[in-house]
Amino acid sequence: SYITLTIKNTIIAYNSKDAGYYGGGLYVFDGSNTTTNINLENVRISANTAVEGGGIYINGGNVTIRNSILSGNVNTSTGVYGGAICIIKGILKVAKCSLSNNSASKGAAIGVNPSSGNITLTVDSCHFSGNTASSSGPDIYDRPNSVYKYNVQCNYTTFSTANPSLVEKDNSTNTCVGSDFSISNCGNPITLSTN
């Protein structure tokens, strides 16, 4: 507990987790969700693979990624989230980053799945391109949960031309009441919401 980790000017690449494991490049866990602080700056996270969260898997804590490149990361299982980043609980800030050519079933760049706790995601001044989702949401995919909520805010960001690039979707009886997905000064990205 009470961990503060700063990673700067580094390449995290070509790491792989076996089937059933998460976070090919980096796995962040904080059971209390308040004491772990991870700062990534000027980092390249590329060509990592895992069953979920090919590049980074976040299960709690406070993670900031700034001035970085997340590219070519892959999740290796169907029906799961986050080629570059999967977050299931915690706070994530992504600023001035490029997220490109990542692949996953849902949320090829960022998969938001509040299955373990509430999520706050801020995407600011980023660029998404070439991400591929075999199921849905190549840039960002938000999955509502009946217990935990998410608050996703995207500002001054360029999304891909995929149709749709941003997805808020769930085929179960869960509801997104109490959750929020807002887009500001991002042009006119193609979005889909089924809730």
mmCIF file of N, CA and C in Angstrom, residues 5-103:
data_model
loop_
_atom_site.group_PDB
_atom_site.id
_atom_site.type_symbol
_atom_site.label_atom_id
_atom_site.label_comp_id
_atom_site.label_asym_id
_atom_site.label_seq_id
_atom_site.Cartn_x
_atom_site.Cartn_y
_atom_site.Cartn_z
ATOM 1 N N LEU A 5 4.731 5.382 -7.963
ATOM 2 C CA LEU A 5 5.696 4.914 -8.951
ATOM 3 C C LEU A 5 5.644 5.834 -10.154
ATOM 4 N N THR A 6 6.800 6.345 -10.557
ATOM 5 C CA THR A 6 6.899 7.173 -11.754
ATOM 6 C C THR A 6 7.796 6.464 -12.757
ATOM 7 N N ILE A 7 7.273 6.299 -13.978
ATOM 8 C CA ILE A 7 8.042 5.686 -15.059
ATOM 9 C C ILE A 7 8.162 6.731 -16.165
ATOM 10 N N LYS A 8 9.400 7.119 -16.510
ATOM 11 C CA LYS A 8 9.626 8.155 -17.522
ATOM 12 C C LYS A 8 10.619 7.658 -18.567
ATOM 13 N N ASN A 9 10.418 8.165 -19.793
ATOM 14 C CA ASN A 9 11.379 7.937 -20.879
ATOM 15 C C ASN A 9 11.740 6.455 -21.026
ATOM 16 N N THR A 10 10.698 5.634 -21.132
ATOM 17 C CA THR A 10 10.883 4.181 -21.128
ATOM 18 C C THR A 10 10.048 3.529 -22.228
ATOM 19 N N ILE A 11 10.504 2.382 -22.694
ATOM 20 C CA ILE A 11 9.726 1.567 -23.623
ATOM 21 C C ILE A 11 9.305 0.289 -22.900
ATOM 22 N N ILE A 12 8.001 0.008 -22.929
ATOM 23 C CA ILE A 12 7.460 -1.244 -22.388
ATOM 24 C C ILE A 12 6.874 -1.981 -23.589
ATOM 25 N N ALA A 13 7.580 -2.985 -24.085
ATOM 26 C CA ALA A 13 7.183 -3.592 -25.359
ATOM 27 C C ALA A 13 7.462 -5.090 -25.390
ATOM 28 N N TYR A 14 6.671 -5.773 -26.228
ATOM 29 C CA TYR A 14 6.842 -7.195 -26.535
ATOM 30 C C TYR A 14 6.743 -8.097 -25.300
ATOM 31 N N ASN A 15 5.895 -7.714 -24.364
ATOM 32 C CA ASN A 15 5.618 -8.562 -23.206
ATOM 33 C C ASN A 15 4.332 -9.328 -23.466
ATOM 34 N N SER A 16 4.231 -10.525 -22.902
ATOM 35 C CA SER A 16 3.057 -11.343 -23.131
ATOM 36 C C SER A 16 2.677 -12.090 -21.862
ATOM 37 N N LYS A 17 1.374 -12.125 -21.570
ATOM 38 C CA LYS A 17 0.864 -12.911 -20.447
ATOM 39 C C LYS A 17 0.155 -14.137 -21.002
ATOM 40 N N ASP A 18 0.279 -15.259 -20.293
ATOM 41 C CA ASP A 18 -0.393 -16.482 -20.698
ATOM 42 C C ASP A 18 -1.904 -16.329 -20.579
ATOM 43 N N ALA A 19 -2.636 -17.269 -21.153
ATOM 44 C CA ALA A 19 -4.097 -17.249 -21.113
ATOM 45 C C ALA A 19 -4.585 -17.144 -19.672
ATOM 46 N N GLY A 20 -5.577 -16.287 -19.455
ATOM 47 C CA GLY A 20 -6.151 -16.124 -18.134
ATOM 48 C C GLY A 20 -5.514 -15.039 -17.301
ATOM 49 N N TYR A 21 -4.485 -14.372 -17.832
ATOM 50 C CA TYR A 21 -3.795 -13.323 -17.082
ATOM 51 C C TYR A 21 -3.947 -11.972 -17.767
ATOM 52 N N TYR A 22 -3.822 -10.902 -16.962
ATOM 53 C CA TYR A 22 -4.128 -9.550 -17.419
ATOM 54 C C TYR A 22 -2.893 -8.651 -17.392
ATOM 55 N N GLY A 23 -2.960 -7.572 -18.192
ATOM 56 C CA GLY A 23 -1.918 -6.562 -18.158
ATOM 57 C C GLY A 23 -0.603 -7.026 -18.733
ATOM 58 N N GLY A 24 -0.547 -7.163 -20.062
ATOM 59 C CA GLY A 24 0.670 -7.624 -20.707
ATOM 60 C C GLY A 24 1.871 -6.739 -20.430
ATOM 61 N N GLY A 25 1.696 -5.421 -20.499
ATOM 62 C CA GLY A 25 2.799 -4.500 -20.253
ATOM 63 C C GLY A 25 2.895 -4.060 -18.804
ATOM 64 N N LEU A 26 1.740 -3.782 -18.179
ATOM 65 C CA LEU A 26 1.716 -3.273 -16.811
ATOM 66 C C LEU A 26 0.394 -3.658 -16.155
ATOM 67 N N TYR A 27 0.453 -4.153 -14.922
ATOM 68 C CA TYR A 27 -0.735 -4.483 -14.146
ATOM 69 C C TYR A 27 -0.720 -3.609 -12.893
ATOM 70 N N VAL A 28 -1.784 -2.838 -12.684
ATOM 71 C CA VAL A 28 -1.900 -1.968 -11.508
ATOM 72 C C VAL A 28 -3.029 -2.499 -10.633
ATOM 73 N N PHE A 29 -2.721 -2.752 -9.350
ATOM 74 C CA PHE A 29 -3.738 -3.224 -8.412
ATOM 75 C C PHE A 29 -3.661 -2.431 -7.122
ATOM 76 N N ASP A 30 -4.816 -1.986 -6.651
ATOM 77 C CA ASP A 30 -4.919 -1.304 -5.363
ATOM 78 C C ASP A 30 -6.247 -1.705 -4.739
ATOM 79 N N GLY A 31 -6.203 -2.587 -3.758
ATOM 80 C CA GLY A 31 -7.413 -3.072 -3.126
ATOM 81 C C GLY A 31 -8.233 -1.987 -2.470
ATOM 82 N N SER A 32 -7.568 -0.983 -1.876
ATOM 83 C CA SER A 32 -8.302 0.107 -1.217
ATOM 84 C C SER A 32 -8.697 1.203 -2.206
ATOM 85 N N ASN A 33 -8.068 1.188 -3.385
ATOM 86 C CA ASN A 33 -8.367 2.132 -4.462
ATOM 87 C C ASN A 33 -7.967 3.566 -4.135
ATOM 88 N N THR A 34 -7.108 3.787 -3.161
ATOM 89 C CA THR A 34 -6.761 5.160 -2.801
ATOM 90 C C THR A 34 -5.273 5.389 -2.582
ATOM 91 N N THR A 35 -4.466 4.364 -2.505
ATOM 92 C CA THR A 35 -3.087 4.567 -2.060
ATOM 93 C C THR A 35 -2.025 4.349 -3.128
ATOM 94 N N THR A 36 -2.396 3.835 -4.278
ATOM 95 C CA THR A 36 -1.425 3.581 -5.334
ATOM 96 C C THR A 36 -1.489 4.696 -6.373
ATOM 97 N N ASN A 37 -0.352 5.342 -6.631
ATOM 98 C CA ASN A 37 -0.258 6.402 -7.632
ATOM 99 C C ASN A 37 0.802 6.021 -8.648
ATOM 100 N N ILE A 38 0.386 5.867 -9.899
ATOM 101 C CA ILE A 38 1.292 5.490 -10.984
ATOM 102 C C ILE A 38 1.309 6.621 -11.998
ATOM 103 N N ASN A 39 2.501 7.120 -12.329
ATOM 104 C CA ASN A 39 2.657 8.186 -13.314
ATOM 105 C C ASN A 39 3.549 7.693 -14.440
ATOM 106 N N LEU A 40 3.007 7.691 -15.657
ATOM 107 C CA LEU A 40 3.771 7.323 -16.839
ATOM 108 C C LEU A 40 3.933 8.569 -17.700
ATOM 109 N N GLU A 41 5.171 8.911 -18.022
ATOM 110 C CA GLU A 41 5.395 10.098 -18.840
ATOM 111 C C GLU A 41 6.462 9.818 -19.892
ATOM 112 N N ASN A 42 6.131 10.179 -21.134
ATOM 113 C CA ASN A 42 7.024 9.941 -22.265
ATOM 114 C C ASN A 42 7.412 8.463 -22.340
ATOM 115 N N VAL A 43 6.369 7.615 -22.329
ATOM 116 C CA VAL A 43 6.553 6.170 -22.355
ATOM 117 C C VAL A 43 5.924 5.616 -23.633
ATOM 118 N N ARG A 44 6.549 4.615 -24.211
ATOM 119 C CA ARG A 44 5.965 3.903 -25.347
ATOM 120 C C ARG A 44 5.568 2.515 -24.875
ATOM 121 N N ILE A 45 4.264 2.223 -24.956
ATOM 122 C CA ILE A 45 3.731 0.925 -24.565
ATOM 123 C C ILE A 45 3.238 0.257 -25.832
ATOM 124 N N SER A 46 3.980 -0.773 -26.297
ATOM 125 C CA SER A 46 3.727 -1.269 -27.622
ATOM 126 C C SER A 46 3.933 -2.759 -27.758
ATOM 127 N N ALA A 47 3.041 -3.378 -28.555
ATOM 128 C CA ALA A 47 3.130 -4.794 -28.939
ATOM 129 C C ALA A 47 3.103 -5.740 -27.739
ATOM 130 N N ASN A 48 2.350 -5.387 -26.713
ATOM 131 C CA ASN A 48 2.146 -6.261 -25.559
ATOM 132 C C ASN A 48 0.842 -7.027 -25.742
ATOM 133 N N THR A 49 0.748 -8.228 -25.174
ATOM 134 C CA THR A 49 -0.467 -9.030 -25.296
ATOM 135 C C THR A 49 -0.869 -9.623 -23.944
ATOM 136 N N ALA A 50 -2.177 -9.742 -23.748
ATOM 137 C CA ALA A 50 -2.736 -10.388 -22.561
ATOM 138 C C ALA A 50 -4.189 -10.713 -22.855
ATOM 139 N N VAL A 51 -4.811 -11.526 -22.005
ATOM 140 C CA VAL A 51 -6.209 -11.866 -22.210
ATOM 141 C C VAL A 51 -7.096 -10.625 -22.094
ATOM 142 N N GLU A 52 -6.687 -9.665 -21.256
ATOM 143 C CA GLU A 52 -7.427 -8.405 -21.108
ATOM 144 C C GLU A 52 -6.430 -7.335 -20.707
ATOM 145 N N GLY A 53 -6.583 -6.124 -21.276
ATOM 146 C CA GLY A 53 -5.610 -5.077 -20.999
ATOM 147 C C GLY A 53 -4.243 -5.448 -21.540
ATOM 148 N N GLY A 54 -4.157 -5.586 -22.861
ATOM 149 C CA GLY A 54 -2.897 -5.980 -23.484
ATOM 150 C C GLY A 54 -1.736 -5.097 -23.091
ATOM 151 N N GLY A 55 -1.943 -3.775 -23.088
ATOM 152 C CA GLY A 55 -0.891 -2.839 -22.687
ATOM 153 C C GLY A 55 -0.877 -2.620 -21.187
ATOM 154 N N ILE A 56 -2.030 -2.198 -20.626
ATOM 155 C CA ILE A 56 -2.142 -1.885 -19.197
ATOM 156 C C ILE A 56 -3.482 -2.383 -18.675
ATOM 157 N N TYR A 57 -3.457 -2.987 -17.494
ATOM 158 C CA TYR A 57 -4.681 -3.418 -16.806
ATOM 159 C C TYR A 57 -4.730 -2.698 -15.472
ATOM 160 N N ILE A 58 -5.831 -1.970 -15.208
ATOM 161 C CA ILE A 58 -5.940 -1.156 -14.001
ATOM 162 C C ILE A 58 -7.088 -1.666 -13.139
ATOM 163 N N ASN A 59 -6.737 -2.120 -11.942
ATOM 164 C CA ASN A 59 -7.712 -2.595 -10.971
ATOM 165 C C ASN A 59 -7.512 -1.788 -9.682
ATOM 166 N N GLY A 60 -7.859 -0.495 -9.760
ATOM 167 C CA GLY A 60 -7.742 0.390 -8.605
ATOM 168 C C GLY A 60 -6.563 1.328 -8.704
ATOM 169 N N GLY A 61 -6.558 2.317 -7.827
ATOM 170 C CA GLY A 61 -5.475 3.281 -7.780
ATOM 171 C C GLY A 61 -5.730 4.483 -8.661
ATOM 172 N N ASN A 62 -4.698 5.300 -8.789
ATOM 173 C CA ASN A 62 -4.745 6.553 -9.532
ATOM 174 C C ASN A 62 -3.612 6.522 -10.556
ATOM 175 N N VAL A 63 -3.953 6.404 -11.840
ATOM 176 C CA VAL A 63 -2.959 6.258 -12.906
ATOM 177 C C VAL A 63 -3.034 7.464 -13.838
ATOM 178 N N THR A 64 -1.882 8.066 -14.130
ATOM 179 C CA THR A 64 -1.793 9.168 -15.085
ATOM 180 C C THR A 64 -0.811 8.777 -16.184
ATOM 181 N N ILE A 65 -1.253 8.902 -17.443
ATOM 182 C CA ILE A 65 -0.397 8.637 -18.600
ATOM 183 C C ILE A 65 -0.320 9.919 -19.408
ATOM 184 N N ARG A 66 0.883 10.445 -19.608
ATOM 185 C CA ARG A 66 1.049 11.743 -20.272
ATOM 186 C C ARG A 66 2.160 11.666 -21.319
ATOM 187 N N ASN A 67 1.914 12.335 -22.459
ATOM 188 C CA ASN A 67 2.922 12.437 -23.530
ATOM 189 C C ASN A 67 3.477 11.074 -23.920
ATOM 190 N N SER A 68 2.584 10.114 -24.118
ATOM 191 C CA SER A 68 3.016 8.745 -24.375
ATOM 192 C C SER A 68 2.342 8.160 -25.612
ATOM 193 N N ILE A 69 2.877 7.037 -26.074
ATOM 194 C CA ILE A 69 2.344 6.330 -27.232
ATOM 195 C C ILE A 69 1.939 4.930 -26.794
ATOM 196 N N LEU A 70 0.697 4.566 -27.095
ATOM 197 C CA LEU A 70 0.208 3.210 -26.843
ATOM 198 C C LEU A 70 -0.195 2.643 -28.188
ATOM 199 N N SER A 71 0.585 1.684 -28.704
ATOM 200 C CA SER A 71 0.325 1.199 -30.060
ATOM 201 C C SER A 71 0.583 -0.298 -30.185
ATOM 202 N N GLY A 72 -0.245 -0.941 -31.003
ATOM 203 C CA GLY A 72 -0.045 -2.336 -31.341
ATOM 204 C C GLY A 72 -0.239 -3.324 -30.206
ATOM 205 N N ASN A 73 -0.930 -2.918 -29.144
ATOM 206 C CA ASN A 73 -1.212 -3.830 -28.033
ATOM 207 C C ASN A 73 -2.460 -4.650 -28.347
ATOM 208 N N VAL A 74 -2.527 -5.869 -27.816
ATOM 209 C CA VAL A 74 -3.585 -6.798 -28.211
ATOM 210 C C VAL A 74 -4.160 -7.496 -26.988
ATOM 211 N N ASN A 75 -5.503 -7.596 -26.940
ATOM 212 C CA ASN A 75 -6.090 -8.545 -25.998
ATOM 213 C C ASN A 75 -6.389 -9.807 -26.780
ATOM 214 N N THR A 76 -6.148 -10.942 -26.154
ATOM 215 C CA THR A 76 -6.116 -12.205 -26.886
ATOM 216 C C THR A 76 -7.344 -13.082 -26.687
ATOM 217 N N SER A 77 -8.421 -12.527 -26.133
ATOM 218 C CA SER A 77 -9.610 -13.326 -25.884
ATOM 219 C C SER A 77 -10.840 -12.594 -26.398
ATOM 220 N N THR A 78 -11.872 -13.332 -26.744
ATOM 221 C CA THR A 78 -13.098 -12.704 -27.232
ATOM 222 C C THR A 78 -13.981 -12.280 -26.066
ATOM 223 N N GLY A 79 -14.757 -11.230 -26.282
ATOM 224 C CA GLY A 79 -15.724 -10.771 -25.291
ATOM 225 C C GLY A 79 -15.134 -10.007 -24.135
ATOM 226 N N VAL A 80 -13.852 -9.635 -24.219
ATOM 227 C CA VAL A 80 -13.233 -8.895 -23.129
ATOM 228 C C VAL A 80 -12.717 -7.547 -23.615
ATOM 229 N N TYR A 81 -12.099 -6.793 -22.719
ATOM 230 C CA TYR A 81 -11.917 -5.360 -22.928
ATOM 231 C C TYR A 81 -10.451 -4.921 -22.958
ATOM 232 N N GLY A 82 -10.202 -3.858 -23.736
ATOM 233 C CA GLY A 82 -8.976 -3.106 -23.646
ATOM 234 C C GLY A 82 -7.747 -3.692 -24.288
ATOM 235 N N GLY A 83 -7.525 -3.350 -25.559
ATOM 236 C CA GLY A 83 -6.277 -3.731 -26.201
ATOM 237 C C GLY A 83 -5.111 -2.963 -25.613
ATOM 238 N N ALA A 84 -5.208 -1.628 -25.567
ATOM 239 C CA ALA A 84 -4.159 -0.805 -24.968
ATOM 240 C C ALA A 84 -4.352 -0.704 -23.457
ATOM 241 N N ILE A 85 -5.589 -0.356 -23.023
ATOM 242 C CA ILE A 85 -5.863 -0.158 -21.596
ATOM 243 C C ILE A 85 -7.210 -0.769 -21.249
ATOM 244 N N CYS A 86 -7.240 -1.524 -20.162
ATOM 245 C CA CYS A 86 -8.498 -1.971 -19.567
ATOM 246 C C CYS A 86 -8.529 -1.456 -18.137
ATOM 247 N N ILE A 87 -9.621 -0.798 -17.756
ATOM 248 C CA ILE A 87 -9.785 -0.334 -16.378
ATOM 249 C C ILE A 87 -11.077 -0.910 -15.822
ATOM 250 N N ILE A 88 -10.963 -1.561 -14.635
ATOM 251 C CA ILE A 88 -12.144 -2.123 -13.992
ATOM 252 C C ILE A 88 -12.478 -1.422 -12.670
ATOM 253 N N LYS A 89 -11.557 -0.559 -12.197
ATOM 254 C CA LYS A 89 -11.771 0.225 -10.985
ATOM 255 C C LYS A 89 -10.670 1.258 -10.901
ATOM 256 N N GLY A 90 -10.988 2.468 -10.396
ATOM 257 C CA GLY A 90 -9.949 3.455 -10.146
ATOM 258 C C GLY A 90 -10.087 4.716 -10.965
ATOM 259 N N ILE A 91 -9.002 5.489 -10.971
ATOM 260 C CA ILE A 91 -8.946 6.782 -11.654
ATOM 261 C C ILE A 91 -7.847 6.711 -12.711
ATOM 262 N N LEU A 92 -8.200 7.099 -13.936
ATOM 263 C CA LEU A 92 -7.236 7.097 -15.042
ATOM 264 C C LEU A 92 -7.312 8.425 -15.772
ATOM 265 N N LYS A 93 -6.139 9.065 -15.944
ATOM 266 C CA LYS A 93 -6.033 10.290 -16.737
ATOM 267 C C LYS A 93 -5.061 10.019 -17.877
ATOM 268 N N VAL A 94 -5.538 10.252 -19.112
ATOM 269 C CA VAL A 94 -4.710 10.057 -20.299
ATOM 270 C C VAL A 94 -4.633 11.402 -21.002
ATOM 271 N N ALA A 95 -3.437 11.974 -21.106
ATOM 272 C CA ALA A 95 -3.299 13.322 -21.662
ATOM 273 C C ALA A 95 -2.161 13.383 -22.677
ATOM 274 N N LYS A 96 -2.432 14.039 -23.799
ATOM 275 C CA LYS A 96 -1.441 14.269 -24.846
ATOM 276 C C LYS A 96 -0.789 12.953 -25.285
ATOM 277 N N CYS A 97 -1.631 11.954 -25.523
ATOM 278 C CA CYS A 97 -1.144 10.625 -25.918
ATOM 279 C C CYS A 97 -1.681 10.235 -27.292
ATOM 280 N N SER A 98 -0.970 9.326 -27.929
ATOM 281 C CA SER A 98 -1.414 8.720 -29.177
ATOM 282 C C SER A 98 -1.750 7.263 -28.898
ATOM 283 N N LEU A 99 -2.989 6.873 -29.262
ATOM 284 C CA LEU A 99 -3.435 5.487 -29.097
ATOM 285 C C LEU A 99 -3.787 4.951 -30.479
ATOM 286 N N SER A 100 -2.932 4.084 -31.023
ATOM 287 C CA SER A 100 -3.118 3.662 -32.407
ATOM 288 C C SER A 100 -2.821 2.177 -32.596
ATOM 289 N N ASN A 101 -3.560 1.579 -33.544
ATOM 290 C CA ASN A 101 -3.332 0.211 -34.001
ATOM 291 C C ASN A 101 -3.367 -0.837 -32.887
ATOM 292 N N ASN A 102 -4.182 -0.572 -31.869
ATOM 293 C CA ASN A 102 -4.419 -1.557 -30.822
ATOM 294 C C ASN A 102 -5.613 -2.412 -31.228
ATOM 295 N N SER A 103 -5.694 -3.640 -30.700
ATOM 296 C CA SER A 103 -6.830 -4.482 -31.060
ATOM 297 C C SER A 103 -7.352 -5.250 -29.850
#
